[in-house]
């Protein structure tokens, strides 16, 4: 082969296409260089060290590792979306933001007064969670390797005449019922708050909602019912459209357009939280087929990184008052910004544990039973963000409570270790189910469209605030689920092959 290649003229050698694995390698190197080398280097050069602590070294390493993990995901071209969004969150909220704030000495304005001696222990707790997360994924991967041998044997048996693999789809009848129900709940929500209030700034809109539904649990459930039945319904319609006849597909496409317009009226960037808007927009993009091929997946993941790092801070301009998109430089956006208080709330949670205030599982119980009104359960736990704010004596208590903080206040460091082991294992297991679903129009494609982005809300916390939306979305998903059918019935699509991937 080498003799033939050497005999070719130079012009013909130049015309030979670059092998795909080389292109992937170049892509991963470029992404890794930008995220794990260039951005950290520019941060050090642009943000002078005010001498608060050396904790920024550990958070900068979080950026480096998270950047490498995202670069690997982009290179693979596989939509392992739960894992990808975990690393985006770590990169921005546990790496980039705290590195800027510790070096500049300008920590979140809503969490002032935190002892700098807590910086390094807090960063170590962040790393402990990340290491346990990776260990959990490794355990899931080891379990998959054993299952692959059984899958291979099953595939051979199928070729010998046994039943083929089955893919879970959605029910047509139940999808229609869910869409009608979603229209009803959305109409009820709009009727109660008024159409005009949907385009007020976020705080004015929240004041109106709180006046209509004073109970926080009821408020959260009604809001979720106005959004997630329609969002899940659009996904189910999109799956039905992929295997419908041409005439029926046009009807479904028209229904999708109408539902999308209603959804974007309720979930708009003016009155809605950025996370909610991001969840809806990302889900719509996935429904449109942005991860059905490796190339599209890579472009989608790169675009998501850009959105989180550049567009997410700018979206804050819509929150209150006149729109203002002026910013004090790239890194200046993170210095002192109250939106990036997650790292400091972990510090407060660590201090809470050190003071011996942990009540095992108490906050988690409140999240699980979020739907119980306080009129019935007077001692119902408050949001963990509010709990930590009251513990520190802050006047402003609408703070985040990242998953690290939730685990700490529920059971200290042992709870954090076990919690992240479970999270890593569970997210890997769910990611594996997404891959065949995206290619075969399976039911899990809707899960992969909504929950990976929504997971950033859960990671940032508080869980009590975010649980309502999760449970409503899960209920909608379970409702439209159809019994498993042979993959060949889904529009002639082939049976997904076993996933072969390294950790």
Short mmCIF file of C-alpha atoms in Angstrom, two decimals:
data_model
loop_
_atom_site.label_atom_id
_atom_site.label_comp_id
_atom_site.label_asym_id
_atom_site.label_seq_id
_atom_site.Cartn_x
_atom_site.Cartn_y
_atom_site.Cartn_z
CA UNK A 1 0.00 0.00 0.00
CA UNK A 2 2.83 2.36 0.85
CA UNK A 3 4.47 1.63 -2.54
CA UNK A 4 1.27 2.50 -4.38
CA UNK A 5 0.86 5.70 -2.37
CA UNK A 6 4.44 6.76 -3.00
CA UNK A 7 3.97 6.22 -6.73
CA UNK A 8 1.03 8.65 -6.89
CA UNK A 9 1.75 12.17 -8.11
CA UNK A 10 1.77 14.89 -5.45
CA UNK A 11 -1.33 16.54 -6.95
CA UNK A 12 -3.30 13.28 -6.65
CA UNK A 13 -2.17 12.81 -3.05
CA UNK A 14 -3.40 16.30 -2.22
CA UNK A 15 -6.82 15.45 -3.61
CA UNK A 16 -7.25 12.42 -1.34
CA UNK A 17 -9.98 13.07 1.28
CA UNK A 18 -8.91 13.43 4.89
CA UNK A 19 -10.03 10.35 6.87
CA UNK A 20 -12.96 11.03 9.17
CA UNK A 21 -11.12 9.93 12.29
CA UNK A 22 -8.49 12.58 11.58
CA UNK A 23 -11.19 15.23 11.25
CA UNK A 24 -12.70 14.14 14.58
CA UNK A 25 -9.27 14.28 16.19
CA UNK A 26 -8.72 17.79 14.85
CA UNK A 27 -12.14 18.82 16.12
CA UNK A 28 -11.57 17.48 19.62
CA UNK A 29 -8.15 19.12 19.78
CA UNK A 30 -9.49 22.50 18.69
CA UNK A 31 -12.40 22.36 21.15
CA UNK A 32 -10.13 21.21 23.97
CA UNK A 33 -7.60 23.94 23.23
CA UNK A 34 -10.28 26.63 23.32
CA UNK A 35 -12.21 25.42 26.39
CA UNK A 36 -9.42 23.87 28.46
CA UNK A 37 -6.42 26.01 27.54
CA UNK A 38 -7.27 29.30 25.83
CA UNK A 39 -10.19 30.43 28.05
CA UNK A 40 -8.39 29.54 31.33
CA UNK A 41 -5.22 31.25 30.09
CA UNK A 42 -7.10 34.41 29.10
CA UNK A 43 -8.88 34.36 32.46
CA UNK A 44 -5.57 34.38 34.33
CA UNK A 45 -4.22 37.13 32.09
CA UNK A 46 -7.34 39.31 32.17
CA UNK A 47 -8.46 38.97 35.80
CA UNK A 48 -5.81 40.15 38.29
CA UNK A 49 -5.43 38.04 41.43
CA UNK A 50 -6.71 40.10 44.35
CA UNK A 51 -5.20 37.62 46.82
CA UNK A 52 -8.45 36.32 48.28
CA UNK A 53 -7.32 32.65 48.27
CA UNK A 54 -5.75 29.95 46.13
CA UNK A 55 -9.12 28.27 45.58
CA UNK A 56 -9.21 29.56 42.01
CA UNK A 57 -6.52 27.04 41.05
CA UNK A 58 -8.88 24.17 41.87
CA UNK A 59 -11.86 25.78 40.13
CA UNK A 60 -9.70 26.50 37.08
CA UNK A 61 -8.88 22.79 36.97
CA UNK A 62 -12.63 22.13 36.96
CA UNK A 63 -12.76 24.22 33.78
CA UNK A 64 -9.92 22.23 32.24
CA UNK A 65 -11.44 18.82 32.99
CA UNK A 66 -14.99 19.85 32.03
CA UNK A 67 -13.69 21.32 28.77
CA UNK A 68 -11.92 18.07 27.93
CA UNK A 69 -15.06 16.06 28.65
CA UNK A 70 -17.17 18.32 26.43
CA UNK A 71 -14.57 18.17 23.66
CA UNK A 72 -14.67 14.38 23.79
CA UNK A 73 -18.47 14.41 23.56
CA UNK A 74 -18.37 16.70 20.52
CA UNK A 75 -15.76 14.53 18.80
CA UNK A 76 -17.81 11.36 19.30
CA UNK A 77 -20.88 12.85 17.63
CA UNK A 78 -23.11 10.87 20.01
CA UNK A 79 -25.97 12.73 21.72
CA UNK A 80 -25.09 11.71 25.28
CA UNK A 81 -26.98 14.79 26.39
CA UNK A 82 -27.35 14.19 30.13
CA UNK A 83 -23.59 13.88 30.52
CA UNK A 84 -22.95 16.84 28.23
CA UNK A 85 -25.17 19.21 30.19
CA UNK A 86 -23.63 18.08 33.46
CA UNK A 87 -20.23 19.18 32.16
CA UNK A 88 -21.57 22.47 30.81
CA UNK A 89 -22.92 23.25 34.26
CA UNK A 90 -19.62 22.33 35.91
CA UNK A 91 -17.64 24.38 33.40
CA UNK A 92 -19.65 27.57 33.88
CA UNK A 93 -20.96 27.44 37.45
CA UNK A 94 -18.21 25.45 39.20
CA UNK A 95 -15.26 26.52 37.06
CA UNK A 96 -15.50 29.75 35.11
CA UNK A 97 -17.64 31.87 37.46
CA UNK A 98 -15.93 31.01 40.79
CA UNK A 99 -12.46 31.33 39.18
CA UNK A 100 -13.25 34.88 38.11
CA UNK A 101 -14.87 35.75 41.43
CA UNK A 102 -12.10 34.33 43.61
CA UNK A 103 -9.30 35.94 41.58
CA UNK A 104 -11.06 39.31 41.42
CA UNK A 105 -12.28 39.15 45.01
CA UNK A 106 -15.76 40.08 43.74
CA UNK A 107 -17.94 37.18 44.83
CA UNK A 108 -21.67 37.02 44.20
CA UNK A 109 -23.36 40.14 45.59
CA UNK A 110 -26.08 38.04 47.22
CA UNK A 111 -23.68 35.85 49.21
CA UNK A 112 -21.34 38.39 50.76
CA UNK A 113 -19.30 37.83 53.90
CA UNK A 114 -18.12 34.27 53.19
CA UNK A 115 -14.82 33.51 54.87
CA UNK A 116 -12.05 33.09 52.29
CA UNK A 117 -10.80 30.11 54.33
CA UNK A 118 -13.81 28.20 52.96
CA UNK A 119 -12.76 28.65 49.31
CA UNK A 120 -10.37 25.69 49.09
CA UNK A 121 -12.58 23.25 51.08
CA UNK A 122 -15.54 24.22 48.90
CA UNK A 123 -13.54 23.63 45.72
CA UNK A 124 -12.45 20.25 47.09
CA UNK A 125 -16.11 19.36 47.74
CA UNK A 126 -16.90 20.27 44.13
CA UNK A 127 -14.11 17.97 42.99
CA UNK A 128 -15.33 15.22 45.30
CA UNK A 129 -18.75 15.38 43.64
CA UNK A 130 -17.18 15.30 40.17
CA UNK A 131 -14.97 12.31 41.02
CA UNK A 132 -17.94 10.39 42.44
CA UNK A 133 -19.98 11.28 39.37
CA UNK A 134 -17.25 9.86 37.12
CA UNK A 135 -17.06 6.74 39.28
CA UNK A 136 -20.82 6.27 38.99
CA UNK A 137 -20.64 6.48 35.21
CA UNK A 138 -17.73 4.02 35.18
CA UNK A 139 -19.82 1.54 37.19
CA UNK A 140 -22.67 1.90 34.72
CA UNK A 141 -20.28 1.39 31.81
CA UNK A 142 -18.87 -1.76 33.40
CA UNK A 143 -22.39 -3.13 33.75
CA UNK A 144 -23.10 -2.33 30.08
CA UNK A 145 -20.08 -4.35 28.95
CA UNK A 146 -21.62 -7.45 30.48
CA UNK A 147 -24.94 -6.68 28.83
CA UNK A 148 -23.37 -6.25 25.40
CA UNK A 149 -22.45 -9.91 25.20
CA UNK A 150 -26.08 -10.81 25.83
CA UNK A 151 -27.21 -8.26 23.24
CA UNK A 152 -24.84 -9.76 20.68
CA UNK A 153 -26.25 -13.22 21.34
CA UNK A 154 -29.79 -11.84 21.06
CA UNK A 155 -28.95 -10.22 17.71
CA UNK A 156 -27.70 -13.52 16.34
CA UNK A 157 -30.83 -15.24 17.59
CA UNK A 158 -33.00 -12.58 15.89
CA UNK A 159 -31.25 -13.23 12.59
CA UNK A 160 -32.04 -16.93 13.09
CA UNK A 161 -35.76 -16.16 13.17
CA UNK A 162 -36.49 -15.12 16.75
CA UNK A 163 -38.45 -11.87 17.52
CA UNK A 164 -36.58 -8.66 16.71
CA UNK A 165 -35.68 -5.92 19.19
CA UNK A 166 -38.47 -3.67 20.31
CA UNK A 167 -38.64 0.11 20.60
CA UNK A 168 -41.06 2.04 22.80
CA UNK A 169 -43.17 4.59 20.93
CA UNK A 170 -46.05 6.94 21.68
CA UNK A 171 -49.80 6.40 21.48
CA UNK A 172 -51.66 8.42 18.87
CA UNK A 173 -54.87 8.61 20.88
CA UNK A 174 -53.15 9.61 24.09
CA UNK A 175 -51.04 12.18 22.28
CA UNK A 176 -54.17 13.89 20.98
CA UNK A 177 -55.71 13.82 24.47
CA UNK A 178 -52.55 15.31 25.98
CA UNK A 179 -52.41 18.10 23.40
CA UNK A 180 -56.08 18.99 24.04
CA UNK A 181 -55.43 18.91 27.78
CA UNK A 182 -52.35 21.11 27.30
CA UNK A 183 -54.39 23.67 25.38
CA UNK A 184 -56.95 23.71 28.20
CA UNK A 185 -54.40 24.18 30.99
CA UNK A 186 -52.52 26.81 28.99
CA UNK A 187 -55.75 28.70 28.30
CA UNK A 188 -56.63 28.56 31.99
CA UNK A 189 -53.22 29.92 32.93
CA UNK A 190 -53.43 32.78 30.42
CA UNK A 191 -56.98 33.62 31.47
CA UNK A 192 -55.97 33.91 35.13
CA UNK A 193 -52.84 36.04 34.66
CA UNK A 194 -53.97 37.99 31.59
CA UNK A 195 -52.44 38.02 28.10
CA UNK A 196 -50.71 41.35 28.67
CA UNK A 197 -48.86 40.13 31.76
CA UNK A 198 -47.08 37.50 29.66
CA UNK A 199 -44.97 40.28 28.16
CA UNK A 200 -44.14 42.14 31.35
CA UNK A 201 -40.69 41.78 32.86
CA UNK A 202 -40.04 38.66 34.88
CA UNK A 203 -40.41 40.16 38.35
CA UNK A 204 -43.67 41.94 37.50
CA UNK A 205 -45.03 38.71 36.02
CA UNK A 206 -44.00 36.73 39.11
CA UNK A 207 -45.79 39.25 41.33
CA UNK A 208 -48.99 38.73 39.34
CA UNK A 209 -48.65 34.95 39.54
CA UNK A 210 -48.03 35.09 43.28
CA UNK A 211 -51.12 37.24 43.73
CA UNK A 212 -53.27 34.75 41.77
CA UNK A 213 -51.80 31.62 43.42
CA UNK A 214 -50.28 32.60 46.79
CA UNK A 215 -49.39 29.01 47.72
CA UNK A 216 -45.98 28.25 46.20
CA UNK A 217 -46.78 24.58 45.53
CA UNK A 218 -50.00 25.42 43.69
CA UNK A 219 -48.22 28.18 41.79
CA UNK A 220 -45.49 25.81 40.61
CA UNK A 221 -47.92 23.08 39.54
CA UNK A 222 -50.19 25.45 37.59
CA UNK A 223 -47.18 26.97 35.81
CA UNK A 224 -45.86 23.51 34.95
CA UNK A 225 -49.26 22.41 33.64
CA UNK A 226 -49.29 25.44 31.33
CA UNK A 227 -45.96 24.43 29.79
CA UNK A 228 -45.08 20.74 29.90
CA UNK A 229 -48.23 19.06 28.49
CA UNK A 230 -47.80 21.16 25.35
CA UNK A 231 -44.02 20.65 25.25
CA UNK A 232 -44.32 16.86 25.62
CA UNK A 233 -47.25 16.86 23.19
CA UNK A 234 -45.16 18.57 20.50
CA UNK A 235 -42.50 15.89 20.91
CA UNK A 236 -45.06 13.09 20.64
CA UNK A 237 -46.56 14.70 17.51
CA UNK A 238 -43.09 14.93 16.00
CA UNK A 239 -42.51 11.21 16.60
CA UNK A 240 -45.87 10.33 15.05
CA UNK A 241 -45.08 12.51 12.05
CA UNK A 242 -41.86 10.59 11.33
CA UNK A 243 -43.81 7.42 10.57
CA UNK A 244 -47.02 8.94 9.17
CA UNK A 245 -48.25 8.94 5.59
CA UNK A 246 -47.72 12.14 3.58
CA UNK A 247 -51.22 13.54 4.06
CA UNK A 248 -51.37 12.74 7.77
CA UNK A 249 -47.86 14.14 8.22
CA UNK A 250 -49.06 17.51 6.93
CA UNK A 251 -51.87 17.58 9.48
CA UNK A 252 -49.42 16.73 12.25
CA UNK A 253 -47.00 19.41 11.04
CA UNK A 254 -49.77 22.02 11.22
CA UNK A 255 -50.63 20.90 14.75
CA UNK A 256 -46.97 21.15 15.75
CA UNK A 257 -46.78 24.73 14.44
CA UNK A 258 -49.90 25.80 16.36
CA UNK A 259 -48.70 24.16 19.57
CA UNK A 260 -45.27 25.73 19.19
CA UNK A 261 -46.72 29.22 18.80
CA UNK A 262 -48.80 28.74 21.95
CA UNK A 263 -45.81 27.42 23.86
CA UNK A 264 -43.54 30.31 22.84
CA UNK A 265 -46.22 32.81 23.81
CA UNK A 266 -46.27 31.47 27.36
CA UNK A 267 -42.56 30.65 27.57
CA UNK A 268 -40.96 33.81 26.21
CA UNK A 269 -37.64 35.43 27.18
CA UNK A 270 -39.33 38.53 28.62
CA UNK A 271 -41.42 37.05 31.43
CA UNK A 272 -39.99 33.53 31.77
CA UNK A 273 -36.86 32.34 33.50
CA UNK A 274 -33.91 31.76 31.19
CA UNK A 275 -33.69 28.10 32.16
CA UNK A 276 -37.32 27.51 31.22
CA UNK A 277 -36.90 29.29 27.89
CA UNK A 278 -33.71 27.34 27.21
CA UNK A 279 -35.43 24.05 28.00
CA UNK A 280 -38.28 24.79 25.60
CA UNK A 281 -36.06 26.03 22.76
CA UNK A 282 -33.61 23.14 23.06
CA UNK A 283 -36.44 20.61 23.09
CA UNK A 284 -37.94 22.15 19.96
CA UNK A 285 -34.55 21.97 18.27
CA UNK A 286 -34.20 18.28 19.16
CA UNK A 287 -37.70 17.58 17.86
CA UNK A 288 -36.60 19.18 14.58
CA UNK A 289 -33.88 16.54 14.22
CA UNK A 290 -30.72 18.35 15.31
CA UNK A 291 -29.12 15.21 16.79
CA UNK A 292 -30.12 12.51 14.31
CA UNK A 293 -26.69 12.49 12.62
CA UNK A 294 -23.18 12.84 14.07
CA UNK A 295 -22.55 16.07 12.15
CA UNK A 296 -25.77 17.68 13.37
CA UNK A 297 -25.03 16.50 16.89
CA UNK A 298 -21.60 18.13 16.88
CA UNK A 299 -23.02 21.41 15.60
CA UNK A 300 -25.80 21.29 18.21
CA UNK A 301 -23.35 20.67 21.07
CA UNK A 302 -21.03 23.47 19.93
CA UNK A 303 -23.99 25.83 19.62
CA UNK A 304 -25.16 24.87 23.11
CA UNK A 305 -21.77 25.76 24.59
CA UNK A 306 -21.85 29.14 22.86
CA UNK A 307 -25.39 29.74 24.13
CA UNK A 308 -24.47 28.95 27.74
CA UNK A 309 -21.29 31.00 27.80
CA UNK A 310 -22.32 33.99 25.69
CA UNK A 311 -26.12 34.15 25.27
CA UNK A 312 -27.16 33.08 28.79
CA UNK A 313 -25.62 36.17 30.45
CA UNK A 314 -27.10 38.47 27.79
CA UNK A 315 -30.59 37.01 28.30
CA UNK A 316 -30.56 38.65 31.73
CA UNK A 317 -31.16 41.96 29.92
CA UNK A 318 -34.85 41.05 29.59
CA UNK A 319 -35.36 40.40 33.28
CA UNK A 320 -36.37 43.86 34.45
CA UNK A 321 -36.75 47.36 33.07
CA UNK A 322 -35.46 48.52 29.67
CA UNK A 323 -33.33 46.08 27.69
CA UNK A 324 -29.60 46.66 28.23
CA UNK A 325 -27.11 44.32 26.57
CA UNK A 326 -23.99 46.30 27.43
CA UNK A 327 -21.42 44.27 29.36
CA UNK A 328 -18.14 44.91 31.15
CA UNK A 329 -16.07 42.50 29.09
CA UNK A 330 -16.36 38.73 28.90
CA UNK A 331 -14.94 37.87 32.31
CA UNK A 332 -16.37 41.02 33.87
CA UNK A 333 -19.83 39.52 33.38
CA UNK A 334 -19.06 36.91 36.04
CA UNK A 335 -17.40 39.13 38.65
CA UNK A 336 -19.86 39.82 41.47
CA UNK A 337 -22.79 38.49 39.41
CA UNK A 338 -25.56 37.17 41.64
CA UNK A 339 -26.60 34.68 38.96
CA UNK A 340 -23.45 32.72 39.72
CA UNK A 341 -23.86 32.18 43.44
CA UNK A 342 -23.82 28.36 43.21
CA UNK A 343 -20.24 27.88 44.39
CA UNK A 344 -20.79 30.15 47.39
CA UNK A 345 -23.98 28.37 48.36
CA UNK A 346 -21.92 25.17 48.56
CA UNK A 347 -19.62 27.06 50.93
CA UNK A 348 -22.64 28.06 53.02
CA UNK A 349 -23.89 24.46 53.00
CA UNK A 350 -20.47 23.23 54.15
CA UNK A 351 -20.54 25.76 56.97
CA UNK A 352 -24.08 24.60 57.80
CA UNK A 353 -22.77 21.03 58.14
CA UNK A 354 -19.82 22.12 60.27
CA UNK A 355 -22.23 23.84 62.65
CA UNK A 356 -24.05 20.54 63.18
CA UNK A 357 -27.39 21.72 61.78
CA UNK A 358 -28.04 18.82 59.39
CA UNK A 359 -31.40 17.05 59.75
CA UNK A 360 -30.97 13.86 57.75
CA UNK A 361 -33.19 13.80 54.65
CA UNK A 362 -35.41 16.64 55.82
CA UNK A 363 -34.92 18.87 52.77
CA UNK A 364 -35.22 15.92 50.39
CA UNK A 365 -38.54 14.98 51.98
CA UNK A 366 -39.82 18.48 51.34
CA UNK A 367 -38.85 18.20 47.67
CA UNK A 368 -40.55 14.83 47.25
CA UNK A 369 -43.74 16.11 48.91
CA UNK A 370 -43.63 19.55 47.29
CA UNK A 371 -47.30 19.23 46.30
CA UNK A 372 -48.52 19.19 49.90
CA UNK A 373 -49.84 22.67 50.79
CA UNK A 374 -48.35 24.40 53.81
CA UNK A 375 -51.87 24.83 55.15
CA UNK A 376 -51.80 21.05 55.72
CA UNK A 377 -48.10 20.63 56.52
CA UNK A 378 -47.16 23.64 58.61
CA UNK A 379 -43.57 22.47 59.17
CA UNK A 380 -42.94 21.68 55.51
CA UNK A 381 -39.27 22.42 54.68
CA UNK A 382 -38.54 25.61 52.79
CA UNK A 383 -36.32 25.82 49.70
CA UNK A 384 -32.73 24.93 50.49
CA UNK A 385 -31.59 28.22 48.97
CA UNK A 386 -33.85 30.11 51.35
CA UNK A 387 -32.76 27.89 54.25
CA UNK A 388 -29.11 28.75 53.67
CA UNK A 389 -29.91 32.43 53.18
CA UNK A 390 -31.72 32.53 56.52
CA UNK A 391 -28.87 30.60 58.15
CA UNK A 392 -26.41 33.26 56.93
CA UNK A 393 -28.75 36.16 57.73
CA UNK A 394 -29.02 37.45 54.16
CA UNK A 395 -31.75 39.96 53.45
CA UNK A 396 -32.23 38.52 49.95
CA UNK A 397 -33.19 34.85 50.02
CA UNK A 398 -34.01 33.93 46.41
CA UNK A 399 -30.74 32.03 46.07
CA UNK A 400 -29.69 28.87 44.30
CA UNK A 401 -28.83 25.61 46.04
CA UNK A 402 -26.75 23.42 43.71
CA UNK A 403 -26.90 19.67 44.01
CA UNK A 404 -23.72 19.67 46.10
CA UNK A 405 -25.44 21.92 48.65
CA UNK A 406 -28.62 19.82 48.60
CA UNK A 407 -26.66 16.66 49.37
CA UNK A 408 -24.67 18.37 52.13
CA UNK A 409 -27.65 19.78 54.02
CA UNK A 410 -29.43 16.42 53.76
CA UNK A 411 -26.63 14.27 55.15
CA UNK A 412 -23.19 15.85 54.98
CA UNK A 413 -20.24 14.54 52.97
CA UNK A 414 -21.33 10.83 53.03
CA UNK A 415 -24.63 11.85 51.44
CA UNK A 416 -22.73 13.85 48.80
CA UNK A 417 -20.53 10.86 47.92
CA UNK A 418 -23.42 8.42 47.58
CA UNK A 419 -25.59 11.01 45.84
CA UNK A 420 -23.12 11.72 43.06
CA UNK A 421 -22.35 8.03 42.58
CA UNK A 422 -26.07 7.50 41.97
CA UNK A 423 -26.32 10.56 39.72
CA UNK A 424 -23.38 9.42 37.58
CA UNK A 425 -24.77 5.90 37.26
CA UNK A 426 -28.31 7.06 36.50
CA UNK A 427 -27.34 9.67 33.90
CA UNK A 428 -25.14 7.18 32.07
CA UNK A 429 -28.00 4.66 32.01
CA UNK A 430 -30.37 7.27 30.61
CA UNK A 431 -27.86 8.47 28.01
CA UNK A 432 -27.52 4.93 26.70
CA UNK A 433 -31.28 4.77 26.17
CA UNK A 434 -31.26 8.04 24.24
CA UNK A 435 -28.98 6.88 21.43
CA UNK A 436 -31.27 4.28 19.79
CA UNK A 437 -34.36 6.42 20.53
CA UNK A 438 -33.07 9.38 18.50
CA UNK A 439 -32.32 7.17 15.50
CA UNK A 440 -35.50 5.07 15.69
CA UNK A 441 -38.10 7.70 16.67
CA UNK A 442 -38.42 6.12 20.09
CA UNK A 443 -40.24 7.38 23.16
CA UNK A 444 -36.98 8.22 24.93
CA UNK A 445 -36.26 10.85 22.28
CA UNK A 446 -38.78 13.10 24.08
CA UNK A 447 -37.00 12.44 27.38
CA UNK A 448 -33.69 13.40 25.77
CA UNK A 449 -35.18 16.58 24.33
CA UNK A 450 -36.53 17.95 27.62
CA UNK A 451 -34.71 16.60 30.64
CA UNK A 452 -30.99 17.14 29.90
CA UNK A 453 -31.50 20.91 29.76
CA UNK A 454 -33.98 20.86 32.61
CA UNK A 455 -31.30 19.04 34.57
CA UNK A 456 -29.34 22.31 34.76
CA UNK A 457 -32.24 23.69 36.81
CA UNK A 458 -31.96 20.70 39.14
CA UNK A 459 -28.18 21.05 39.34
CA UNK A 460 -28.44 24.73 40.22
CA UNK A 461 -31.40 24.22 42.57
CA UNK A 462 -33.24 24.54 44.74
CA UNK A 463 -34.80 21.13 44.20
CA UNK A 464 -38.03 22.15 45.88
CA UNK A 465 -38.57 24.85 43.25
CA UNK A 466 -37.76 22.56 40.32
CA UNK A 467 -39.51 19.34 41.37
CA UNK A 468 -42.98 20.43 40.25
CA UNK A 469 -41.98 20.78 36.61
CA UNK A 470 -40.19 17.43 36.68
CA UNK A 471 -43.16 15.49 38.01
CA UNK A 472 -45.64 17.12 35.62
CA UNK A 473 -43.35 16.37 32.65
CA UNK A 474 -42.87 12.75 33.80
CA UNK A 475 -46.63 12.31 34.17
CA UNK A 476 -47.16 13.59 30.63
CA UNK A 477 -44.46 11.27 29.28
CA UNK A 478 -45.94 8.24 31.01
CA UNK A 479 -49.38 9.12 29.66
CA UNK A 480 -48.36 9.16 25.97
CA UNK A 481 -46.13 6.08 26.25
CA UNK A 482 -47.19 3.14 24.12
CA UNK A 483 -46.42 -0.53 24.57
CA UNK A 484 -43.17 -1.62 22.94
CA UNK A 485 -43.44 -2.55 19.30
CA UNK A 486 -40.94 -4.14 16.91
CA UNK A 487 -38.53 -1.50 15.64
CA UNK A 488 -39.38 -2.54 12.09
CA UNK A 489 -42.93 -1.21 12.56
CA UNK A 490 -41.66 2.31 13.13
CA UNK A 491 -41.47 3.44 9.57
CA UNK A 492 -39.21 0.60 8.47
CA UNK A 493 -36.36 1.78 10.66
CA UNK A 494 -33.74 -0.78 11.51
CA UNK A 495 -33.12 -2.19 14.95
CA UNK A 496 -30.59 -0.04 16.85
CA UNK A 497 -27.25 -1.71 17.34
CA UNK A 498 -25.59 -2.14 20.73
CA UNK A 499 -23.72 0.98 21.81
CA UNK A 500 -19.96 0.70 21.77
CA UNK A 501 -18.32 3.53 23.60
CA UNK A 502 -15.57 4.13 26.07
CA UNK A 503 -15.95 6.14 29.23
#
